[in-house]
Amino acid sequence: MVQKPTPISSVRSRADNWTLRQLSEEALANVLSPYSRSRWFTYFVVFLGMVFVATRGVEWESLQLQLSELGAQGRNVVLVESAIDGAPATIDRLSCEALTTVLGVERAGGVSDATSQDFVQFGKSVQVYSSSTTLFPLLSRANILLGRSLLDLPPGEGSVLLGDGWSATALVSDMQPDGIPTNTAVLGAFSVEEEQLTACLVVLDPYQRAEEAMPQLLSQLKVRNHPVAASPAIRDLVNPVDQYLARFSRSFPIGIGLILGSVMALSIRSRSSEIATYRLSGTGRSSASVLLFFEALCLTGLFWLSGSGAALLILGFNLALLTILSELLVVAGVAVFISNGAAYLVLRRSPIALAKDR
């Protein structure tokens, strides 16, 4: 009786009666075993996934920092007022506050003309404004807000406002961007009788383009007496979101997929003798092809899992997470495609020819 060649330790000698479950288990053993010849490549794939996400995280945090700095300068603030100097328009307050329901709008509302009042802890002639609760959500929790620059306390912290013979409980407001003049003022809510405004302030989502949003904002307002115009507190010379979307590194997923796939292809090519052992042990070409496909799925799956874990750790749940997860899938897809092409070319050769590659 002729003895079959003895395969390497991870290979079970059998006729070609592999099931998909057995092939998947064999692929996992080949990829994850600490004794596997390709274990260092497995470690490299995991490391590559984490490094890729780390670079994406740096880019995302850089964009957030840029948007935060520009936002503090009033990039997201749009002022709607009369288009004619010296001729105030009349804007319906409810229509202004209703802009908060428009996609891309974070806050909207009116701010009254400033008056001044003396306070014990802040001195004389402190500016006082009335405003909409839709523009200052903290006004729904307290009747009075104190500008963030008046007190060195965190936003939302309670304090006591002392006037001439009276006192009131107040909350510290968030720091407002340029274009909303309340950081050094005392702020109260509009009374129900305040139905008309001369100006409407809108704070946009930082990813929203003000020029694109302004026509829709104007169309939603109910205006009388004179036409109104919208203008941002500052205008972008270069939109940082457009820069981020047009960056060269946006094409990196395909490039990394090509690199990872090429390395996987070289790994398959270097395992010719191991593949020959499978084939000479009775494994058919189709089963060997499925085995190599499962190995590619395992490797790219490890890449995706390591990258996904790093993304959750670095970025948490935000807009960038879904983009990065989809980019990881692109890398994995390209790598599997190239790896399958290499496997097809290797498996076209006879087992004897593969064995001679030892």
mmCIF file of C-alpha atoms in Angstrom:
data_model
loop_
_atom_site.group_PDB
_atom_site.id
_atom_site.type_symbol
_atom_site.label_atom_id
_atom_site.label_comp_id
_atom_site.label_asym_id
_atom_site.label_seq_id
_atom_site.Cartn_x
_atom_site.Cartn_y
_atom_site.Cartn_z
ATOM 1 C CA MET A 1 0.000 0.000 0.000
ATOM 2 C CA VAL A 2 1.401 3.378 -1.023
ATOM 3 C CA GLN A 3 1.904 5.798 1.895
ATOM 4 C CA LYS A 4 0.640 9.355 1.359
ATOM 5 C CA PRO A 5 3.163 12.150 1.925
ATOM 6 C CA THR A 6 3.108 13.414 5.494
ATOM 7 C CA PRO A 7 1.808 17.007 5.576
ATOM 8 C CA ILE A 8 3.016 19.736 7.895
ATOM 9 C CA SER A 9 1.633 19.700 11.426
ATOM 10 C CA SER A 10 -1.297 22.000 10.681
ATOM 11 C CA VAL A 11 -2.486 19.910 7.751
ATOM 12 C CA ARG A 12 -4.646 16.840 8.167
ATOM 13 C CA SER A 13 -4.094 14.107 5.592
ATOM 14 C CA ARG A 14 -7.365 13.261 3.896
ATOM 15 C CA ALA A 15 -8.994 12.810 0.546
ATOM 16 C CA ASP A 16 -10.713 15.890 -0.877
ATOM 17 C CA ASN A 17 -13.753 15.714 1.363
ATOM 18 C CA TRP A 18 -13.278 19.036 3.121
ATOM 19 C CA THR A 19 -16.395 20.770 4.381
ATOM 20 C CA LEU A 20 -16.670 24.558 4.608
ATOM 21 C CA ARG A 21 -16.525 24.323 8.385
ATOM 22 C CA GLN A 22 -13.347 22.257 8.263
ATOM 23 C CA LEU A 23 -11.778 24.655 5.778
ATOM 24 C CA SER A 24 -12.652 27.658 7.947
ATOM 25 C CA GLU A 25 -11.182 25.946 11.021
ATOM 26 C CA GLU A 26 -8.024 25.111 9.088
ATOM 27 C CA ALA A 27 -7.741 28.712 7.905
ATOM 28 C CA LEU A 28 -8.112 30.021 11.451
ATOM 29 C CA ALA A 29 -5.451 27.586 12.651
ATOM 30 C CA ASN A 30 -3.053 28.669 9.886
ATOM 31 C CA VAL A 31 -3.571 32.360 10.640
ATOM 32 C CA LEU A 32 -3.857 32.407 14.421
ATOM 33 C CA SER A 33 -1.597 29.572 15.514
ATOM 34 C CA PRO A 34 1.510 30.844 17.386
ATOM 35 C CA TYR A 35 3.472 28.162 15.541
ATOM 36 C CA SER A 36 2.323 29.231 12.095
ATOM 37 C CA ARG A 37 4.942 30.368 9.598
ATOM 38 C CA SER A 38 2.805 33.435 8.847
ATOM 39 C CA ARG A 39 2.288 34.541 12.461
ATOM 40 C CA TRP A 40 4.543 37.578 12.053
ATOM 41 C CA PHE A 41 2.501 38.640 9.068
ATOM 42 C CA THR A 42 -0.625 38.292 11.204
ATOM 43 C CA TYR A 43 0.919 40.598 13.802
ATOM 44 C CA PHE A 44 1.825 43.048 11.043
ATOM 45 C CA VAL A 45 -1.770 43.116 9.750
ATOM 46 C CA VAL A 46 -3.115 43.905 13.224
ATOM 47 C CA PHE A 47 -0.493 46.623 13.701
ATOM 48 C CA LEU A 48 -1.238 48.101 10.268
ATOM 49 C CA GLY A 49 -4.936 48.392 11.090
ATOM 50 C CA MET A 50 -4.183 50.333 14.273
ATOM 51 C CA VAL A 51 -1.651 52.607 12.568
ATOM 52 C CA PHE A 52 -4.057 53.387 9.721
ATOM 53 C CA VAL A 53 -6.792 54.414 12.151
ATOM 54 C CA ALA A 54 -4.335 56.426 14.255
ATOM 55 C CA THR A 55 -3.394 58.526 11.218
ATOM 56 C CA ARG A 56 -7.075 59.030 10.427
ATOM 57 C CA GLY A 57 -7.655 60.032 14.046
ATOM 58 C CA VAL A 58 -4.920 62.677 13.842
ATOM 59 C CA GLU A 59 -6.498 64.119 10.684
ATOM 60 C CA TRP A 60 -9.953 64.166 12.271
ATOM 61 C CA GLU A 61 -8.760 65.818 15.491
ATOM 62 C CA SER A 62 -6.891 68.416 13.445
ATOM 63 C CA LEU A 63 -10.131 69.253 11.612
ATOM 64 C CA GLN A 64 -12.033 69.472 14.914
ATOM 65 C CA LEU A 65 -9.431 71.836 16.365
ATOM 66 C CA GLN A 66 -9.593 74.044 13.278
ATOM 67 C CA LEU A 67 -13.397 74.113 13.328
ATOM 68 C CA SER A 68 -13.388 74.890 17.055
ATOM 69 C CA GLU A 69 -11.019 77.826 16.619
ATOM 70 C CA LEU A 70 -12.965 79.235 13.679
ATOM 71 C CA GLY A 71 -16.246 78.597 15.492
ATOM 72 C CA ALA A 72 -15.053 80.711 18.432
ATOM 73 C CA GLN A 73 -14.375 83.504 15.921
ATOM 74 C CA GLY A 74 -17.985 83.346 14.724
ATOM 75 C CA ARG A 75 -17.641 81.169 11.631
ATOM 76 C CA ASN A 76 -20.937 79.403 12.364
ATOM 77 C CA VAL A 77 -22.918 82.542 13.309
ATOM 78 C CA VAL A 78 -25.254 84.085 10.749
ATOM 79 C CA LEU A 79 -26.987 87.425 11.372
ATOM 80 C CA VAL A 80 -30.258 88.150 9.583
ATOM 81 C CA GLU A 81 -31.273 91.811 9.619
ATOM 82 C CA SER A 82 -32.594 94.550 7.375
ATOM 83 C CA ALA A 83 -30.884 94.829 4.021
ATOM 84 C CA ILE A 84 -31.338 98.617 4.177
ATOM 85 C CA ASP A 85 -29.162 100.608 6.575
ATOM 86 C CA GLY A 86 -31.154 102.786 8.926
ATOM 87 C CA ALA A 87 -34.452 101.103 8.049
ATOM 88 C CA PRO A 88 -35.052 98.220 10.501
ATOM 89 C CA ALA A 89 -37.043 95.240 9.321
ATOM 90 C CA THR A 90 -39.603 93.468 11.484
ATOM 91 C CA ILE A 91 -39.012 89.729 11.869
ATOM 92 C CA ASP A 92 -41.574 87.455 13.445
ATOM 93 C CA ARG A 93 -39.945 86.014 16.566
ATOM 94 C CA LEU A 94 -41.574 82.589 16.291
ATOM 95 C CA SER A 95 -40.408 82.177 12.680
ATOM 96 C CA CYS A 96 -36.877 83.025 13.785
ATOM 97 C CA GLU A 97 -36.950 80.533 16.641
ATOM 98 C CA ALA A 98 -38.469 77.901 14.342
ATOM 99 C CA LEU A 99 -35.222 77.891 12.333
ATOM 100 C CA THR A 100 -33.872 75.462 14.945
ATOM 101 C CA THR A 101 -35.864 72.768 13.107
ATOM 102 C CA VAL A 102 -33.985 73.393 9.848
ATOM 103 C CA LEU A 103 -31.348 70.785 9.014
ATOM 104 C CA GLY A 104 -27.877 72.144 9.742
ATOM 105 C CA VAL A 105 -29.033 74.704 12.346
ATOM 106 C CA GLU A 106 -27.933 74.197 15.954
ATOM 107 C CA ARG A 107 -29.538 77.258 17.558
ATOM 108 C CA ALA A 108 -31.559 80.280 16.465
ATOM 109 C CA GLY A 109 -33.340 83.181 18.105
ATOM 110 C CA GLY A 110 -33.308 86.866 18.802
ATOM 111 C CA VAL A 111 -31.355 89.133 21.142
ATOM 112 C CA SER A 112 -32.789 92.437 22.305
ATOM 113 C CA ASP A 113 -31.011 95.782 22.219
ATOM 114 C CA ALA A 114 -28.665 96.217 25.164
ATOM 115 C CA THR A 115 -29.555 98.112 28.314
ATOM 116 C CA SER A 116 -27.311 98.631 31.323
ATOM 117 C CA GLN A 117 -27.710 97.980 35.027
ATOM 118 C CA ASP A 118 -25.581 98.028 38.177
ATOM 119 C CA PHE A 119 -24.767 94.825 40.044
ATOM 120 C CA VAL A 120 -22.946 94.401 43.341
ATOM 121 C CA GLN A 121 -20.397 91.826 42.170
ATOM 122 C CA PHE A 122 -19.925 93.122 38.617
ATOM 123 C CA GLY A 123 -19.949 96.882 39.081
ATOM 124 C CA LYS A 124 -21.782 99.592 37.218
ATOM 125 C CA SER A 125 -23.254 99.724 33.727
ATOM 126 C CA VAL A 126 -23.217 95.990 32.995
ATOM 127 C CA GLN A 127 -24.975 95.187 29.736
ATOM 128 C CA VAL A 128 -28.304 93.394 30.020
ATOM 129 C CA TYR A 129 -30.041 91.547 27.169
ATOM 130 C CA SER A 130 -33.210 89.553 26.648
ATOM 131 C CA SER A 131 -33.094 86.557 24.308
ATOM 132 C CA SER A 132 -34.805 83.426 23.051
ATOM 133 C CA THR A 133 -34.545 80.146 24.911
ATOM 134 C CA THR A 134 -33.908 78.501 21.526
ATOM 135 C CA LEU A 135 -30.713 80.546 21.203
ATOM 136 C CA PHE A 136 -29.694 80.016 24.841
ATOM 137 C CA PRO A 137 -31.077 76.628 25.952
ATOM 138 C CA LEU A 138 -29.901 77.225 29.541
ATOM 139 C CA LEU A 139 -32.613 79.889 29.824
ATOM 140 C CA SER A 140 -35.118 77.052 30.008
ATOM 141 C CA ARG A 141 -33.498 76.066 33.328
ATOM 142 C CA ALA A 142 -33.068 79.537 34.839
ATOM 143 C CA ASN A 143 -34.552 82.999 34.343
ATOM 144 C CA ILE A 144 -31.138 84.665 34.312
ATOM 145 C CA LEU A 145 -27.827 83.730 32.691
ATOM 146 C CA LEU A 146 -24.465 85.274 33.461
ATOM 147 C CA GLY A 147 -21.967 85.771 30.629
ATOM 148 C CA ARG A 148 -19.126 83.268 30.741
ATOM 149 C CA SER A 149 -16.537 86.043 31.078
ATOM 150 C CA LEU A 150 -18.202 87.540 34.151
ATOM 151 C CA LEU A 151 -17.498 84.568 36.422
ATOM 152 C CA ASP A 152 -14.732 81.999 36.476
ATOM 153 C CA LEU A 153 -17.168 79.113 36.850
ATOM 154 C CA PRO A 154 -18.022 76.216 34.516
ATOM 155 C CA PRO A 155 -21.082 76.594 32.255
ATOM 156 C CA GLY A 156 -24.326 75.645 33.945
ATOM 157 C CA GLU A 157 -22.950 76.346 37.432
ATOM 158 C CA GLY A 158 -25.363 78.175 39.714
ATOM 159 C CA SER A 159 -24.621 81.576 41.221
ATOM 160 C CA VAL A 160 -26.405 84.452 42.940
ATOM 161 C CA LEU A 161 -26.879 87.742 41.129
ATOM 162 C CA LEU A 162 -26.932 90.717 43.523
ATOM 163 C CA GLY A 163 -28.665 93.925 42.530
ATOM 164 C CA ASP A 164 -29.608 97.059 44.429
ATOM 165 C CA GLY A 165 -31.582 95.576 47.299
ATOM 166 C CA TRP A 166 -32.463 92.325 45.556
ATOM 167 C CA SER A 167 -30.919 88.994 44.627
ATOM 168 C CA ALA A 168 -31.697 86.242 42.142
ATOM 169 C CA THR A 169 -30.420 82.796 41.273
ATOM 170 C CA ALA A 170 -28.624 82.572 37.929
ATOM 171 C CA LEU A 171 -26.651 80.099 35.839
ATOM 172 C CA VAL A 172 -23.339 80.678 34.108
ATOM 173 C CA SER A 173 -23.736 80.653 30.321
ATOM 174 C CA ASP A 174 -21.574 78.823 27.790
ATOM 175 C CA MET A 175 -18.878 80.855 26.089
ATOM 176 C CA GLN A 176 -20.477 82.358 23.002
ATOM 177 C CA PRO A 177 -18.714 82.849 19.667
ATOM 178 C CA ASP A 178 -17.985 86.247 18.197
ATOM 179 C CA GLY A 179 -21.169 87.700 16.773
ATOM 180 C CA ILE A 180 -23.222 86.928 19.909
ATOM 181 C CA PRO A 181 -22.428 89.806 22.322
ATOM 182 C CA THR A 182 -23.348 88.222 25.660
ATOM 183 C CA ASN A 183 -20.113 86.914 27.186
ATOM 184 C CA THR A 184 -19.798 89.978 29.451
ATOM 185 C CA ALA A 185 -23.527 90.578 29.929
ATOM 186 C CA VAL A 186 -26.461 89.468 32.032
ATOM 187 C CA LEU A 187 -29.113 87.672 30.019
ATOM 188 C CA GLY A 188 -32.802 87.079 30.591
ATOM 189 C CA ALA A 189 -35.537 85.359 28.582
ATOM 190 C CA PHE A 190 -37.980 87.174 26.305
ATOM 191 C CA SER A 191 -41.414 87.741 27.747
ATOM 192 C CA VAL A 192 -44.395 86.259 25.924
ATOM 193 C CA GLU A 193 -45.300 89.767 24.728
ATOM 194 C CA GLU A 194 -42.120 90.016 22.682
ATOM 195 C CA GLU A 195 -43.390 88.965 19.254
ATOM 196 C CA GLN A 196 -41.206 90.973 16.867
ATOM 197 C CA LEU A 197 -37.457 91.169 16.312
ATOM 198 C CA THR A 198 -35.221 93.484 14.339
ATOM 199 C CA ALA A 199 -32.574 90.783 13.859
ATOM 200 C CA CYS A 200 -32.344 86.997 14.011
ATOM 201 C CA LEU A 201 -29.191 85.154 15.054
ATOM 202 C CA VAL A 202 -28.534 81.644 13.748
ATOM 203 C CA VAL A 203 -25.771 79.269 14.857
ATOM 204 C CA LEU A 204 -25.049 76.647 12.210
ATOM 205 C CA ASP A 205 -23.615 73.177 12.485
ATOM 206 C CA PRO A 206 -19.811 73.497 11.972
ATOM 207 C CA TYR A 207 -19.995 71.264 8.882
ATOM 208 C CA GLN A 208 -22.704 73.385 7.274
ATOM 209 C CA ARG A 209 -21.710 75.866 4.564
ATOM 210 C CA ALA A 210 -23.173 79.248 5.503
ATOM 211 C CA GLU A 211 -23.476 80.408 1.886
ATOM 212 C CA GLU A 212 -25.567 77.369 1.007
ATOM 213 C CA ALA A 213 -27.737 77.646 4.135
ATOM 214 C CA MET A 214 -28.565 81.346 3.971
ATOM 215 C CA PRO A 215 -31.170 81.232 1.151
ATOM 216 C CA GLN A 216 -33.149 78.561 3.003
ATOM 217 C CA LEU A 217 -32.932 80.500 6.271
ATOM 218 C CA LEU A 218 -34.268 83.659 4.633
ATOM 219 C CA SER A 219 -37.127 81.770 2.992
ATOM 220 C CA GLN A 220 -38.343 80.501 6.374
ATOM 221 C CA LEU A 221 -38.648 83.924 8.029
ATOM 222 C CA LYS A 222 -41.780 86.040 8.195
ATOM 223 C CA VAL A 223 -40.665 89.610 7.531
ATOM 224 C CA ARG A 224 -42.441 92.977 7.275
ATOM 225 C CA ASN A 225 -41.562 96.571 6.352
ATOM 226 C CA HIS A 226 -38.213 95.957 4.663
ATOM 227 C CA PRO A 227 -36.327 93.059 3.048
ATOM 228 C CA VAL A 228 -33.683 91.243 5.083
ATOM 229 C CA ALA A 229 -30.239 89.906 4.266
ATOM 230 C CA ALA A 230 -28.092 87.247 5.920
ATOM 231 C CA SER A 231 -24.372 87.572 6.583
ATOM 232 C CA PRO A 232 -21.936 85.340 8.501
ATOM 233 C CA ALA A 233 -19.866 86.844 11.305
ATOM 234 C CA ILE A 234 -16.745 85.847 9.353
ATOM 235 C CA ARG A 235 -16.346 84.381 5.886
ATOM 236 C CA ASP A 236 -14.113 81.430 5.093
ATOM 237 C CA LEU A 237 -11.191 82.154 2.844
ATOM 238 C CA VAL A 238 -10.833 78.386 2.544
ATOM 239 C CA ASN A 239 -13.481 76.014 3.884
ATOM 240 C CA PRO A 240 -11.713 73.582 6.268
ATOM 241 C CA VAL A 241 -14.345 70.898 5.633
ATOM 242 C CA ASP A 242 -13.742 71.130 1.866
ATOM 243 C CA GLN A 243 -9.996 70.926 2.505
ATOM 244 C CA TYR A 244 -10.496 67.833 4.643
ATOM 245 C CA LEU A 245 -12.635 66.132 2.000
ATOM 246 C CA ALA A 246 -10.187 67.014 -0.785
ATOM 247 C CA ARG A 247 -7.016 65.937 1.062
ATOM 248 C CA PHE A 248 -4.612 63.652 -0.781
ATOM 249 C CA SER A 249 -4.661 61.033 1.972
ATOM 250 C CA ARG A 250 -8.336 60.369 1.260
ATOM 251 C CA SER A 251 -7.157 57.891 -1.397
ATOM 252 C CA PHE A 252 -4.964 56.021 1.108
ATOM 253 C CA PRO A 253 -7.461 53.155 1.701
ATOM 254 C CA ILE A 254 -7.042 51.947 -1.875
ATOM 255 C CA GLY A 255 -3.264 52.369 -1.678
ATOM 256 C CA ILE A 256 -3.016 50.506 1.614
ATOM 257 C CA GLY A 257 -5.322 47.827 0.230
ATOM 258 C CA LEU A 258 -2.968 47.409 -2.741
ATOM 259 C CA ILE A 259 0.042 47.167 -0.422
ATOM 260 C CA LEU A 260 -1.647 44.739 1.968
ATOM 261 C CA GLY A 261 -2.947 42.635 -0.934
ATOM 262 C CA SER A 262 0.497 42.555 -2.552
ATOM 263 C CA VAL A 263 2.124 41.411 0.682
ATOM 264 C CA MET A 264 -0.561 38.737 1.069
ATOM 265 C CA ALA A 265 0.096 37.661 -2.519
ATOM 266 C CA LEU A 266 3.833 37.375 -1.804
ATOM 267 C CA SER A 267 3.027 35.360 1.308
ATOM 268 C CA ILE A 268 0.977 32.916 -0.765
ATOM 269 C CA ARG A 269 3.775 32.698 -3.309
ATOM 270 C CA SER A 270 6.301 31.952 -0.550
ATOM 271 C CA ARG A 271 4.081 29.106 0.736
ATOM 272 C CA SER A 272 4.226 27.119 -2.516
ATOM 273 C CA SER A 273 5.698 24.055 -0.821
ATOM 274 C CA GLU A 274 3.076 24.187 1.941
ATOM 275 C CA ILE A 275 0.302 24.439 -0.654
ATOM 276 C CA ALA A 276 1.933 21.531 -2.523
ATOM 277 C CA THR A 277 1.675 19.469 0.688
ATOM 278 C CA TYR A 278 -2.057 20.115 0.806
ATOM 279 C CA ARG A 279 -2.465 19.196 -2.851
ATOM 280 C CA LEU A 280 -0.340 16.035 -2.641
ATOM 281 C CA SER A 281 -2.316 14.978 0.449
ATOM 282 C CA GLY A 282 -5.465 14.777 -1.649
ATOM 283 C CA THR A 283 -6.820 18.344 -1.346
ATOM 284 C CA GLY A 284 -8.366 19.407 -4.613
ATOM 285 C CA ARG A 285 -7.720 22.722 -6.328
ATOM 286 C CA SER A 286 -11.149 24.100 -5.413
ATOM 287 C CA SER A 287 -10.760 23.212 -1.719
ATOM 288 C CA ALA A 288 -7.291 24.749 -1.626
ATOM 289 C CA SER A 289 -8.687 27.871 -3.268
ATOM 290 C CA VAL A 290 -11.438 28.133 -0.652
ATOM 291 C CA LEU A 291 -8.872 27.580 2.109
ATOM 292 C CA LEU A 292 -6.682 30.426 0.852
ATOM 293 C CA PHE A 293 -9.782 32.616 0.479
ATOM 294 C CA PHE A 294 -10.758 31.938 4.091
ATOM 295 C CA GLU A 295 -7.206 32.742 5.204
ATOM 296 C CA ALA A 296 -7.422 36.064 3.353
ATOM 297 C CA LEU A 297 -10.764 36.767 5.046
ATOM 298 C CA CYS A 298 -9.245 35.967 8.444
ATOM 299 C CA LEU A 299 -6.292 38.287 7.879
ATOM 300 C CA THR A 300 -8.354 41.185 6.552
ATOM 301 C CA GLY A 301 -10.907 40.536 9.285
ATOM 302 C CA LEU A 302 -8.145 40.970 11.860
ATOM 303 C CA PHE A 303 -7.134 44.172 10.085
ATOM 304 C CA TRP A 304 -10.725 45.454 10.263
ATOM 305 C CA LEU A 305 -11.208 44.417 13.887
ATOM 306 C CA SER A 306 -7.942 45.980 15.064
ATOM 307 C CA GLY A 307 -8.735 49.162 13.163
ATOM 308 C CA SER A 308 -12.318 49.256 14.451
ATOM 309 C CA GLY A 309 -11.183 48.780 18.036
ATOM 310 C CA ALA A 310 -8.606 51.539 17.662
ATOM 311 C CA ALA A 311 -11.240 53.834 16.100
ATOM 312 C CA LEU A 312 -13.641 53.307 19.002
ATOM 313 C CA LEU A 313 -10.847 53.900 21.492
ATOM 314 C CA ILE A 314 -9.441 57.005 19.798
ATOM 315 C CA LEU A 315 -12.543 58.651 18.348
ATOM 316 C CA GLY A 316 -15.548 57.176 20.127
ATOM 317 C CA PHE A 317 -18.930 57.413 18.418
ATOM 318 C CA ASN A 318 -18.950 60.368 16.015
ATOM 319 C CA LEU A 319 -19.190 61.277 12.346
ATOM 320 C CA ALA A 320 -15.697 59.978 11.601
ATOM 321 C CA LEU A 321 -16.357 56.472 12.922
ATOM 322 C CA LEU A 322 -18.615 55.268 10.087
ATOM 323 C CA THR A 323 -16.255 56.760 7.501
ATOM 324 C CA ILE A 324 -13.242 55.012 9.000
ATOM 325 C CA LEU A 325 -15.097 51.700 9.280
ATOM 326 C CA SER A 326 -16.054 51.937 5.600
ATOM 327 C CA GLU A 327 -12.441 52.777 4.678
ATOM 328 C CA LEU A 328 -11.274 49.693 6.560
ATOM 329 C CA LEU A 329 -13.713 47.649 4.490
ATOM 330 C CA VAL A 330 -12.296 49.172 1.299
ATOM 331 C CA VAL A 331 -8.767 48.188 2.357
ATOM 332 C CA ALA A 332 -9.931 44.664 3.197
ATOM 333 C CA GLY A 333 -11.851 44.296 -0.064
ATOM 334 C CA VAL A 334 -8.918 45.386 -2.240
ATOM 335 C CA ALA A 335 -6.525 43.132 -0.319
ATOM 336 C CA VAL A 336 -8.795 40.076 -0.626
ATOM 337 C CA PHE A 337 -9.224 40.687 -4.362
ATOM 338 C CA ILE A 338 -5.466 40.787 -4.960
ATOM 339 C CA SER A 339 -4.870 37.819 -2.670
ATOM 340 C CA ASN A 340 -7.445 35.750 -4.565
ATOM 341 C CA GLY A 341 -5.748 36.617 -7.832
ATOM 342 C CA ALA A 342 -2.421 35.406 -6.463
ATOM 343 C CA ALA A 343 -4.027 32.229 -5.120
ATOM 344 C CA TYR A 344 -5.536 31.511 -8.549
ATOM 345 C CA LEU A 345 -2.145 31.850 -10.247
ATOM 346 C CA VAL A 346 -0.435 29.609 -7.701
ATOM 347 C CA LEU A 347 -3.114 26.914 -7.812
ATOM 348 C CA ARG A 348 -2.954 26.732 -11.612
ATOM 349 C CA ARG A 349 0.426 25.040 -11.222
ATOM 350 C CA SER A 350 0.713 21.330 -10.554
ATOM 351 C CA PRO A 351 1.498 20.098 -7.019
ATOM 352 C CA ILE A 352 4.826 18.696 -8.256
ATOM 353 C CA ALA A 353 5.847 22.083 -9.664
ATOM 354 C CA LEU A 354 4.869 23.749 -6.398
ATOM 355 C CA ALA A 355 6.885 21.231 -4.407
ATOM 356 C CA LYS A 356 9.991 22.074 -6.432
ATOM 357 C CA ASP A 357 9.837 25.626 -5.044
ATOM 358 C CA ARG A 358 11.213 24.370 -1.713
#
